[in-house]
Every structure is written in C-alpha cells, then in structure tokens.
Amino acid sequence: YFFLVTAVFRTHREWRLLFNVFLGVGVVIGVYAVLQRFGILRAIQGGQLRVDGTLGNPTYLAGYSLFMIGIAILLFFESRKMWLKYLYGASTLFGVLILYLTASRGPILGLLAGLGIIPLLYVCFGGRQGEDKKYKKIAGIALIILIILPIGFWLIKDTSLIQSNTTLSRLANISLTDKTTQSRFIVWFDIAWEGIKERPILGWGQENFIAVFSSHYDPRMIDQEPWFDRAHNIIFDWLINAGILGLLAYLGLFAAAFIMFWGGYKNKKITFAQAGIFVAVLIAYFVQNLVVFDNYMTYLMSFTVLAYASNTEAFGDEDEKKQEYPIKKVNQSMIIAGISTVLMMVLINAANIKPLKQSQTIIRAMASVGSGSVAEVQENFENALAYDTFGNYETREQMGRLAVDLVGVQNIPVDQKLSFIGALADITEEQLKSYPHDLRTQLFLSTLYNRAAQLDPTYRERAKQHIDIATMISPTRQAVYFTLADYYLLINDFDNALKAVQKGVDLAPEFSQVQSNLAIISIYAGNKEVEEKAVNDLLAIEPNKAIEIARVGNAYIQTQQFDKALVLYEAAVKHDEGSAENHLTYATLLFNNGQKERAIEVAKEAARIAPIFQNEVDAFLTQIEEGGF
C-alpha cells in the first residue's frame, strides 16, 4: 500500500484529492456513529454510550477519528475560499465530537498530545522571515491553555458534572490502581516482559503474542478477558513480534517521517501546516498506541501519512514534469490503473466478498438451529468452512459453542449429536496439526470432549490427552485445572477432581471465581472440611461477585441442602440487589423454609427489578396462595 500510494500520488493536488476522499468517508462513518448515539442504529460493542461506527469497536473508531481530525485541520489551513474553511472547520469539530462519543481514553489523550505539539512546534520552528510574529504569541497562549486545561479538569474530576458524563468520567477515573490499569501492568511487565527476555533480538514473530500470553500467563488475570492477542502497548507488541531490531525499525519509520517533514519545510517544499499537523498526528497516533493496539484502519492511515512524508521532496517539481511528459504520463497511468483494477477485483473477492459470504452462511447455520435438523446445521457450517477465509476460526468457534450446548438438548437423537461433534472434532484436530501450541483450541477440545463423553465414554481419554497438553503449554492457568476437574468428575473420581481444583485455587486464592469452583467440587465430593473453608473464603472476598455465590448456592440446591442454599442466596441478593433471577430463587427458598411473608416480599422485588419476570412472579405468588410447590 505504501509503495502504491507514493507512486500514484505525487503532487499537492493529488494528495488533496485523496485527503478529501478520506475525510468524506470519515464524515459518513461519523454520521453512522451519531445515529448509533441516538439509538437509530445499533452499536456492536459500545451501545449508545460508546459509539463504534462501522468499525465494530469504539477504540478503532477513535483512532481513525484522530487521522480525520488531522486531515480536516490541514485542509482548513490550505483552503483559500472561506466556504471551504467553514466546511473543513465544521468537519474538524465533527471529528472531535465523534472521538468524544467513543469515550476512548487512549485516543483522547493522544489528541491532547497532538494538539499540544502543534503550538509547541510553531513556537520553536514556525514563522519564516517576513511572517507575522504575532502568530507565535497566539501559539504560545494556546500551548499554555492546553497545559492548564488538564490541570483544571483534574481539580474538578470528582464533581457530579464530570462523574455523570460517560466520557468525562472515564477520563477522570484513570488511576494506576484501577482494574484495567492493573491488568495492563500485569500484561506488560509480568507476561510480555518474560516473553521478551526469552527472545529479545528477533522476537516471536507476527501475531504470536497469544503464545507468550499462554506460556507466561499470570493467575491474577483470571477476572480479566480470558484471551489477549495483543499487549495493548505498541512498544511491547513490537518487542514481542520482532524483538529489539523490529522495534528500532518501527521507531525508525517515525524518525524518518519527522526528518522528511523537517526537510520539506526547511526547503520550502511544504508549509508549516503540512509538516506540523502531520507530525502532531503521528505523535497522537503513537501516544494512543501506548495503551491500545493497532487495527487495519489506523494502519492504513498511518502509512498514508508516511507515504505523504516520503513524497515531500518531490513537491514543487510536479508542474514541470507534467508539461514535459504529459502523454507518456497519461499512458502510464492508464496501464497502472488497469492492472490495479484487476488486482483490486481479485483482492476484493478474497478479502471482502468471500468472508462476507462466509459470515452469511454462519448466520444461516445459527438460524437453522431452530429447525431441529442437526444435519442441516452441520451442512451450513461445513459450507461456511468451504470458503476457507480468515473467518474459519470464527466458524469453528460458533460451531463449537453449539456442539457443547447440543449435548444437553433432550429432543435431538444421540447419533445426530455425535455426528455433529465428530465433524467439528475432525476439523479442529486437523487445525491443531499446524498450531499444536494453540492453548485456546486445546482447551476448547478438552471441554468439547468432556461434554461428548456424556454421550460416548470413548471421548474421555481424548479429553485427557488435550488437557495434559494444555497443562504443559500453560501450567499457571486456572482454567486448565478446572477442565481437568471436570474430567475427573466424569469418571466419578472426586478426590482427584478436588486436588485439580485446589491447584487452580492455590495459584490465586484471592479471587471469587476459584473459591466458588472449589466450593462446588467439594460439595459434590462430600468433603465438608474443604467445603466450609471455601464457602467462608468466598463470602469474605471483597469486592464479591454475586454470580459466584449463586453458583455455590445452586450446587447446594442440586444436592438437596436447602438450608445452606438459603444462606448463599441471601448473600447473593445482598451483594447484587439488581439480580431478579437471584431474588426469585431466594424467594422460593424462603417459602420452603417457612418464611412465607418474606418470600412474597422478595418475589415482588424481583418483578420490580426486572418487569420481564412479572409472569414468573405472578405464577410463584399463585402457587403460594394455592398451598405451595
């Protein structure tokens, strides 16, 4: 892409045309985001409070908006006509609005850094001889304001005005001790750093952070996202991907761009606006990448800026070249355009059309689940995999989720379930031959085979084989030991199941997820000593998670220990007063315990919390009046 752009766009006029196209597309995406904010269109991840446009992630849209803002500012300063200045000025403000609506902290901090760089550069290097020096004073004042604003914001960060606003509160609540920041520190300094020390010079290769994350997994990450395929920091990402040499090469791109912009400005090939604004954009982009990760759109835009920097030395000579070889240049352009069109059509088919058709087939497969025909569902998934695109992983994942759920569906014949599971297993096992250290797939197959063993006991040993491999890949990941415990439960080996869970607990006993698992296994194993300690430890953990307490309570219900279940659900309701489902279960336990009035009160509270439960609550109250369950 870089070489294509540098070869095609050679003049100021051509670059302005390209920038206008980019800006126009950015405005369209921005309008889409505004419609999401008003609830007219659905945001995939952020909802109405954090828009994501058509990019699928608020942070992606925010990073893209940084470049749109920079382009709009540049076109504003380059425009001679007043109506164009109004247009580009409005586009700039619109870009800032979209960035604000994403509520993405990294890109917003990047914007502030970029805005601070522009007046600083102008004070230091702007204003050639004969230019009005008053602009340097204005730049100095702007720089002071940009320094004062964050300080003022910090002083009022705890006010209701700030805390009641989604974007401002996210900025105000940035802390070295908050959960997100702590998880980033663990990923950077305890996981990524260990991987860097193993392969410091050339790294692990592109897209291989997941291997480092698996082999050096920190048990304290259990309450975070289960899988990180990026370090969420451009420095650590490049150290993992390509080592020290790769990081130096990456930073060298920025250094080369800055040198070219400086040379172009010094030699009067470009204006200060052209040099300073794009330097600021690259700095804003780099700052945001210290806390988030790159994506295709920001990659595309960053290399567009680098291509522009590369061409600055050619600016100023284009008019002479056009006059000297006008026909030859047109003929060359036509040939290049023809070849590019053919290549683009092939690329669009491979990168866009085939994945689109694959996605549609996946949707069709998921929709066909309701038909009750497992064969039809299986055929649709196999058709989706036949497209053989980057969406294959997603296809297998969706197929896997369905396969695990199918085991418990009563009205589907066992042979159909096993046929579906077998087809998925064959596909996934084949994939593992190419990526044997893919922990995610190893754990998935372990879970799938554990479930399938309920239908066909021969799957037990296959499950154990993959669990053993997963343990070797990631010996510090609790999920491995919990999956091992599930295997032992299948063969009624409660003692080893308890030992497996205990290994997971010992890695990080301060988390409610591990204590709840230990409590549940000990309940089924009948180990009262371990059970009592695990339940007490679970209830003592702060902040607690009602969902984990309710899981243990449900285990007591399954084992007919209703008095103990009542205690757990009372605690669950106390810790999460907004769970209508927990309230309804608690009400049932209260009634069975002889506390009728309290049961009615709690049931009515469930309906108040979630009106969708009103019918269930009414049925519950009717049963009470009729004498019980």
PDB file of C-alpha atoms in Angstrom, residues 518-536:
ATOM      1  CA  LEU A 518     -13.504 -25.260  44.949  1.00  0.00           C
ATOM      2  CA  ALA A 519     -16.691 -24.975  46.996  1.00  0.00           C
ATOM      3  CA  ILE A 520     -18.821 -26.588  44.265  1.00  0.00           C
ATOM      4  CA  ILE A 521     -16.466 -29.531  43.737  1.00  0.00           C
ATOM      5  CA  SER A 522     -16.157 -30.096  47.490  1.00  0.00           C
ATOM      6  CA  ILE A 523     -19.965 -30.099  47.784  1.00  0.00           C
ATOM      7  CA  TYR A 524     -20.270 -32.834  45.157  1.00  0.00           C
ATOM      8  CA  ALA A 525     -17.287 -34.695  46.639  1.00  0.00           C
ATOM      9  CA  GLY A 526     -18.801 -34.531  50.114  1.00  0.00           C
ATOM     10  CA  ASN A 527     -15.662 -33.036  51.666  1.00  0.00           C
ATOM     11  CA  LYS A 528     -17.194 -30.916  54.424  1.00  0.00           C
ATOM     12  CA  GLU A 529     -13.892 -29.503  55.672  1.00  0.00           C
ATOM     13  CA  VAL A 530     -12.813 -28.107  52.294  1.00  0.00           C
ATOM     14  CA  GLU A 531     -16.387 -27.029  51.543  1.00  0.00           C
ATOM     15  CA  GLU A 532     -16.735 -24.976  54.728  1.00  0.00           C
ATOM     16  CA  LYS A 533     -13.394 -23.227  54.245  1.00  0.00           C
ATOM     17  CA  ALA A 534     -14.035 -22.483  50.566  1.00  0.00           C
ATOM     18  CA  VAL A 535     -17.501 -21.045  51.261  1.00  0.00           C
ATOM     19  CA  ASN A 536     -16.182 -18.879  54.101  1.00  0.00           C
TER      20      ASN A 536
END
